[in-house]
Amino acid sequence: MNKLDFIGPQFRKKLTKVLKDVDKGIDMLYEIATHDEKTGLFNQKFFKSVLSLELDKARRGKKLSLIMLDIDNFKKINDNYGHLAGDKILKQLANLLKEKIRKSDIASRFGGEEFLIMLPNATKEKAKMVAERLRKSVQSAGLKPRITISLGVSEYKKADTSNNLIKKADAALYRAKKKGRNRVEV
């Protein structure tokens, strides 16, 4: 006997609809809580929670690398073309990132025009290859206005914390910008 057999078909139909609506609401709340509304990528909070889990695996011997990237001279885009054009570029870049990384990689908007990509089971050499492929893809994508990106790569080393791993990627990104932008540094 089904739990709902004691109620009439009318009520069963209404209850089924309510339960479907609740499921949709839960899905919507999950999306809001874990994704950046402008780009559709994961947000910083979700990224950090997954990074914590991946760090546990890395401490047991798995490889883990990060790529931090930033749109070169993004302020000029907003100043010259307006914030709506800047938002459009952020969305286009996010879509390109989703297209070019593995399903197991986690791309997130980290803030402003900065993005972080987590590459589980990847050495810094592999991450550098991915970063270079992303750089070339953005450069040749034909986005309007045309943009370039700078990227920094870090790899988990024994005793790294999540903040330390992010700081290493950020420092590499800073070196890429200092050396002329539109480049990858490790």
PDB file of C-alpha atoms in Angstrom:
ATOM      1  CA  MET A   1       0.000   0.000   0.000  1.00  0.00           C
ATOM      2  CA  ASN A   2       1.316   3.410  -1.041  1.00  0.00           C
ATOM      3  CA  LYS A   3       1.429   6.124   1.639  1.00  0.00           C
ATOM      4  CA  LEU A   4      -0.851   8.282  -0.497  1.00  0.00           C
ATOM      5  CA  ASP A   5      -3.468   5.578  -1.227  1.00  0.00           C
ATOM      6  CA  PHE A   6      -5.707   6.802   1.597  1.00  0.00           C
ATOM      7  CA  ILE A   7      -6.192  10.244   0.023  1.00  0.00           C
ATOM      8  CA  GLY A   8      -8.299  11.024  -2.981  1.00  0.00           C
ATOM      9  CA  PRO A   9      -6.924  11.516  -6.492  1.00  0.00           C
ATOM     10  CA  GLN A  10      -7.606  15.282  -6.437  1.00  0.00           C
ATOM     11  CA  PHE A  11      -5.546  15.833  -3.300  1.00  0.00           C
ATOM     12  CA  ARG A  12      -2.823  13.451  -4.505  1.00  0.00           C
ATOM     13  CA  LYS A  13      -2.508  15.475  -7.727  1.00  0.00           C
ATOM     14  CA  LYS A  14      -2.231  18.764  -5.769  1.00  0.00           C
ATOM     15  CA  LEU A  15       0.282  17.290  -3.339  1.00  0.00           C
ATOM     16  CA  THR A  16       2.431  15.980  -6.207  1.00  0.00           C
ATOM     17  CA  LYS A  17       2.458  19.472  -7.771  1.00  0.00           C
ATOM     18  CA  VAL A  18       3.414  21.077  -4.452  1.00  0.00           C
ATOM     19  CA  LEU A  19       6.284  18.617  -4.020  1.00  0.00           C
ATOM     20  CA  LYS A  20       7.544  19.370  -7.552  1.00  0.00           C
ATOM     21  CA  ASP A  21       7.394  23.107  -6.778  1.00  0.00           C
ATOM     22  CA  VAL A  22       9.367  22.549  -3.560  1.00  0.00           C
ATOM     23  CA  ASP A  23      12.028  20.653  -5.549  1.00  0.00           C
ATOM     24  CA  LYS A  24      12.253  23.530  -8.033  1.00  0.00           C
ATOM     25  CA  GLY A  25      12.588  25.987  -5.139  1.00  0.00           C
ATOM     26  CA  ILE A  26      15.400  23.961  -3.591  1.00  0.00           C
ATOM     27  CA  ASP A  27      17.204  23.842  -6.948  1.00  0.00           C
ATOM     28  CA  MET A  28      16.800  27.605  -7.311  1.00  0.00           C
ATOM     29  CA  LEU A  29      18.136  28.254  -3.787  1.00  0.00           C
ATOM     30  CA  TYR A  30      21.126  25.989  -4.469  1.00  0.00           C
ATOM     31  CA  GLU A  31      21.871  27.924  -7.674  1.00  0.00           C
ATOM     32  CA  ILE A  32      21.656  31.269  -5.851  1.00  0.00           C
ATOM     33  CA  ALA A  33      23.848  30.045  -2.980  1.00  0.00           C
ATOM     34  CA  THR A  34      26.617  28.526  -5.120  1.00  0.00           C
ATOM     35  CA  HIS A  35      26.791  30.534  -8.348  1.00  0.00           C
ATOM     36  CA  ASP A  36      27.782  34.033  -9.369  1.00  0.00           C
ATOM     37  CA  GLU A  37      24.733  35.720 -10.873  1.00  0.00           C
ATOM     38  CA  LYS A  38      26.660  37.685 -13.509  1.00  0.00           C
ATOM     39  CA  THR A  39      28.716  34.856 -14.993  1.00  0.00           C
ATOM     40  CA  GLY A  40      26.929  31.657 -13.994  1.00  0.00           C
ATOM     41  CA  LEU A  41      30.227  30.282 -12.686  1.00  0.00           C
ATOM     42  CA  PHE A  42      30.592  29.055  -9.131  1.00  0.00           C
ATOM     43  CA  ASN A  43      31.003  31.789  -6.542  1.00  0.00           C
ATOM     44  CA  GLN A  44      33.978  32.284  -4.226  1.00  0.00           C
ATOM     45  CA  LYS A  45      32.277  30.732  -1.193  1.00  0.00           C
ATOM     46  CA  PHE A  46      31.432  27.505  -3.026  1.00  0.00           C
ATOM     47  CA  PHE A  47      34.899  27.399  -4.613  1.00  0.00           C
ATOM     48  CA  LYS A  48      36.581  27.636  -1.215  1.00  0.00           C
ATOM     49  CA  SER A  49      34.420  24.855   0.221  1.00  0.00           C
ATOM     50  CA  VAL A  50      35.323  22.516  -2.666  1.00  0.00           C
ATOM     51  CA  LEU A  51      38.972  23.588  -2.422  1.00  0.00           C
ATOM     52  CA  SER A  52      38.974  22.483   1.204  1.00  0.00           C
ATOM     53  CA  LEU A  53      37.791  19.006   0.151  1.00  0.00           C
ATOM     54  CA  GLU A  54      40.357  18.815  -2.649  1.00  0.00           C
ATOM     55  CA  LEU A  55      43.129  19.871  -0.264  1.00  0.00           C
ATOM     56  CA  ASP A  56      42.275  16.868   1.916  1.00  0.00           C
ATOM     57  CA  LYS A  57      42.829  14.635  -1.133  1.00  0.00           C
ATOM     58  CA  ALA A  58      46.066  16.466  -2.002  1.00  0.00           C
ATOM     59  CA  ARG A  59      47.377  15.841   1.524  1.00  0.00           C
ATOM     60  CA  ARG A  60      46.915  12.127   0.816  1.00  0.00           C
ATOM     61  CA  GLY A  61      48.975  12.294  -2.382  1.00  0.00           C
ATOM     62  CA  LYS A  62      46.655  13.577  -5.129  1.00  0.00           C
ATOM     63  CA  LYS A  63      47.875  16.434  -7.304  1.00  0.00           C
ATOM     64  CA  LEU A  64      46.084  19.793  -7.182  1.00  0.00           C
ATOM     65  CA  SER A  65      46.742  23.016  -9.064  1.00  0.00           C
ATOM     66  CA  LEU A  66      45.051  26.398  -9.368  1.00  0.00           C
ATOM     67  CA  ILE A  67      44.901  28.952 -12.136  1.00  0.00           C
ATOM     68  CA  MET A  68      44.082  32.544 -11.257  1.00  0.00           C
ATOM     69  CA  LEU A  69      43.307  34.796 -14.184  1.00  0.00           C
ATOM     70  CA  ASP A  70      42.403  38.396 -14.656  1.00  0.00           C
ATOM     71  CA  ILE A  71      41.198  40.410 -17.644  1.00  0.00           C
ATOM     72  CA  ASP A  72      43.944  42.803 -18.683  1.00  0.00           C
ATOM     73  CA  ASN A  73      43.038  46.494 -18.408  1.00  0.00           C
ATOM     74  CA  PHE A  74      39.411  45.719 -17.539  1.00  0.00           C
ATOM     75  CA  LYS A  75      38.880  49.185 -16.067  1.00  0.00           C
ATOM     76  CA  LYS A  76      39.492  50.667 -19.528  1.00  0.00           C
ATOM     77  CA  ILE A  77      36.712  48.477 -20.949  1.00  0.00           C
ATOM     78  CA  ASN A  78      34.257  49.767 -18.356  1.00  0.00           C
ATOM     79  CA  ASP A  79      35.477  53.357 -18.831  1.00  0.00           C
ATOM     80  CA  ASN A  80      35.432  53.284 -22.647  1.00  0.00           C
ATOM     81  CA  TYR A  81      32.439  51.033 -23.368  1.00  0.00           C
ATOM     82  CA  GLY A  82      30.381  51.159 -20.171  1.00  0.00           C
ATOM     83  CA  HIS A  83      29.606  48.691 -17.424  1.00  0.00           C
ATOM     84  CA  LEU A  84      27.077  46.757 -19.497  1.00  0.00           C
ATOM     85  CA  ALA A  85      29.812  45.984 -22.029  1.00  0.00           C
ATOM     86  CA  GLY A  86      32.066  44.972 -19.148  1.00  0.00           C
ATOM     87  CA  ASP A  87      29.349  42.631 -17.815  1.00  0.00           C
ATOM     88  CA  LYS A  88      28.942  41.140 -21.289  1.00  0.00           C
ATOM     89  CA  ILE A  89      32.688  40.466 -21.484  1.00  0.00           C
ATOM     90  CA  LEU A  90      32.583  38.761 -18.066  1.00  0.00           C
ATOM     91  CA  LYS A  91      29.786  36.468 -19.281  1.00  0.00           C
ATOM     92  CA  GLN A  92      31.539  35.695 -22.557  1.00  0.00           C
ATOM     93  CA  LEU A  93      34.785  34.898 -20.759  1.00  0.00           C
ATOM     94  CA  ALA A  94      32.936  32.675 -18.270  1.00  0.00           C
ATOM     95  CA  ASN A  95      31.314  30.745 -21.119  1.00  0.00           C
ATOM     96  CA  LEU A  96      34.662  30.310 -22.829  1.00  0.00           C
ATOM     97  CA  LEU A  97      36.220  29.033 -19.592  1.00  0.00           C
ATOM     98  CA  LYS A  98      33.413  26.486 -19.117  1.00  0.00           C
ATOM     99  CA  GLU A  99      33.921  25.334 -22.695  1.00  0.00           C
ATOM    100  CA  LYS A 100      37.700  24.916 -22.447  1.00  0.00           C
ATOM    101  CA  ILE A 101      38.200  23.153 -19.099  1.00  0.00           C
ATOM    102  CA  ARG A 102      37.573  19.565 -18.045  1.00  0.00           C
ATOM    103  CA  LYS A 103      34.310  18.613 -16.378  1.00  0.00           C
ATOM    104  CA  SER A 104      36.284  17.786 -13.224  1.00  0.00           C
ATOM    105  CA  ASP A 105      37.766  21.304 -13.049  1.00  0.00           C
ATOM    106  CA  ILE A 106      35.979  24.002 -11.058  1.00  0.00           C
ATOM    107  CA  ALA A 107      35.839  27.525 -12.505  1.00  0.00           C
ATOM    108  CA  SER A 108      34.692  30.392 -10.330  1.00  0.00           C
ATOM    109  CA  ARG A 109      34.431  34.124 -10.377  1.00  0.00           C
ATOM    110  CA  PHE A 110      36.617  35.173  -7.509  1.00  0.00           C
ATOM    111  CA  GLY A 111      35.838  38.870  -7.580  1.00  0.00           C
ATOM    112  CA  GLY A 112      35.593  41.721 -10.057  1.00  0.00           C
ATOM    113  CA  GLU A 113      37.357  40.503 -13.185  1.00  0.00           C
ATOM    114  CA  GLU A 114      39.327  37.787 -11.380  1.00  0.00           C
ATOM    115  CA  PHE A 115      38.621  34.100 -11.882  1.00  0.00           C
ATOM    116  CA  LEU A 116      39.985  30.984 -10.209  1.00  0.00           C
ATOM    117  CA  ILE A 117      40.079  27.524 -11.724  1.00  0.00           C
ATOM    118  CA  MET A 118      40.760  24.444  -9.629  1.00  0.00           C
ATOM    119  CA  LEU A 119      42.382  21.533 -11.441  1.00  0.00           C
ATOM    120  CA  PRO A 120      42.189  18.346  -9.370  1.00  0.00           C
ATOM    121  CA  ASN A 121      44.744  15.676 -10.316  1.00  0.00           C
ATOM    122  CA  ALA A 122      46.853  18.172 -12.271  1.00  0.00           C
ATOM    123  CA  THR A 123      50.484  19.118 -11.863  1.00  0.00           C
ATOM    124  CA  LYS A 124      51.646  22.688 -12.336  1.00  0.00           C
ATOM    125  CA  GLU A 125      52.996  21.682 -15.756  1.00  0.00           C
ATOM    126  CA  LYS A 126      49.543  20.470 -16.824  1.00  0.00           C
ATOM    127  CA  ALA A 127      47.924  23.569 -15.303  1.00  0.00           C
ATOM    128  CA  LYS A 128      50.375  25.793 -17.173  1.00  0.00           C
ATOM    129  CA  MET A 129      49.426  24.053 -20.453  1.00  0.00           C
ATOM    130  CA  VAL A 130      45.729  24.599 -19.673  1.00  0.00           C
ATOM    131  CA  ALA A 131      46.391  28.233 -18.769  1.00  0.00           C
ATOM    132  CA  GLU A 132      48.285  28.840 -22.008  1.00  0.00           C
ATOM    133  CA  ARG A 133      45.470  27.218 -24.005  1.00  0.00           C
ATOM    134  CA  LEU A 134      42.947  29.486 -22.243  1.00  0.00           C
ATOM    135  CA  ARG A 135      45.090  32.566 -22.910  1.00  0.00           C
ATOM    136  CA  LYS A 136      45.316  31.772 -26.616  1.00  0.00           C
ATOM    137  CA  SER A 137      41.595  30.951 -26.820  1.00  0.00           C
ATOM    138  CA  VAL A 138      40.624  34.293 -25.281  1.00  0.00           C
ATOM    139  CA  GLN A 139      43.059  36.195 -27.489  1.00  0.00           C
ATOM    140  CA  SER A 140      41.634  34.628 -30.654  1.00  0.00           C
ATOM    141  CA  ALA A 141      37.965  34.422 -29.587  1.00  0.00           C
ATOM    142  CA  GLY A 142      36.938  37.600 -31.353  1.00  0.00           C
ATOM    143  CA  LEU A 143      35.249  39.058 -28.279  1.00  0.00           C
ATOM    144  CA  LYS A 144      34.076  42.629 -28.673  1.00  0.00           C
ATOM    145  CA  PRO A 145      35.793  44.593 -27.303  1.00  0.00           C
ATOM    146  CA  ARG A 146      38.917  42.486 -27.758  1.00  0.00           C
ATOM    147  CA  ILE A 147      40.489  41.346 -24.502  1.00  0.00           C
ATOM    148  CA  THR A 148      43.537  39.512 -23.259  1.00  0.00           C
ATOM    149  CA  ILE A 149      44.069  37.754 -19.953  1.00  0.00           C
ATOM    150  CA  SER A 150      46.983  37.201 -17.618  1.00  0.00           C
ATOM    151  CA  LEU A 151      47.211  33.975 -15.654  1.00  0.00           C
ATOM    152  CA  GLY A 152      49.049  32.668 -12.608  1.00  0.00           C
ATOM    153  CA  VAL A 153      49.481  28.994 -11.749  1.00  0.00           C
ATOM    154  CA  SER A 154      50.141  27.335  -8.394  1.00  0.00           C
ATOM    155  CA  GLU A 155      50.451  23.711  -7.327  1.00  0.00           C
ATOM    156  CA  TYR A 156      49.759  22.197  -3.923  1.00  0.00           C
ATOM    157  CA  LYS A 157      52.879  21.525  -1.901  1.00  0.00           C
ATOM    158  CA  LYS A 158      52.965  19.747   1.439  1.00  0.00           C
ATOM    159  CA  ALA A 159      51.376  21.836   4.223  1.00  0.00           C
ATOM    160  CA  ASP A 160      49.805  24.429   1.873  1.00  0.00           C
ATOM    161  CA  THR A 161      46.539  25.866   3.133  1.00  0.00           C
ATOM    162  CA  SER A 162      43.782  26.982   0.789  1.00  0.00           C
ATOM    163  CA  ASN A 163      44.688  30.627   1.401  1.00  0.00           C
ATOM    164  CA  ASN A 164      48.367  29.914   0.767  1.00  0.00           C
ATOM    165  CA  LEU A 165      47.611  28.071  -2.490  1.00  0.00           C
ATOM    166  CA  ILE A 166      45.425  30.974  -3.671  1.00  0.00           C
ATOM    167  CA  LYS A 167      48.114  33.496  -2.653  1.00  0.00           C
ATOM    168  CA  LYS A 168      50.717  31.612  -4.704  1.00  0.00           C
ATOM    169  CA  ALA A 169      48.445  31.728  -7.781  1.00  0.00           C
ATOM    170  CA  ASP A 170      47.792  35.419  -7.134  1.00  0.00           C
ATOM    171  CA  ALA A 171      51.531  36.143  -6.860  1.00  0.00           C
ATOM    172  CA  ALA A 172      52.129  34.331 -10.164  1.00  0.00           C
ATOM    173  CA  LEU A 173      49.305  36.359 -11.747  1.00  0.00           C
ATOM    174  CA  TYR A 174      50.917  39.554 -10.456  1.00  0.00           C
ATOM    175  CA  ARG A 175      54.232  38.508 -12.046  1.00  0.00           C
ATOM    176  CA  ALA A 176      52.449  37.908 -15.372  1.00  0.00           C
ATOM    177  CA  LYS A 177      50.981  41.406 -15.257  1.00  0.00           C
ATOM    178  CA  LYS A 178      54.299  42.933 -14.240  1.00  0.00           C
ATOM    179  CA  LYS A 179      56.057  41.217 -17.152  1.00  0.00           C
ATOM    180  CA  GLY A 180      53.701  42.774 -19.689  1.00  0.00           C
ATOM    181  CA  ARG A 181      50.300  41.041 -19.426  1.00  0.00           C
ATOM    182  CA  ASN A 182      48.738  38.486 -21.771  1.00  0.00           C
ATOM    183  CA  ARG A 183      50.976  35.756 -20.398  1.00  0.00           C
ATOM    184  CA  VAL A 184      51.143  32.803 -18.000  1.00  0.00           C
ATOM    185  CA  GLU A 185      53.453  32.624 -14.985  1.00  0.00           C
ATOM    186  CA  VAL A 186      54.049  29.833 -12.458  1.00  0.00           C
TER     187      VAL A 186
END
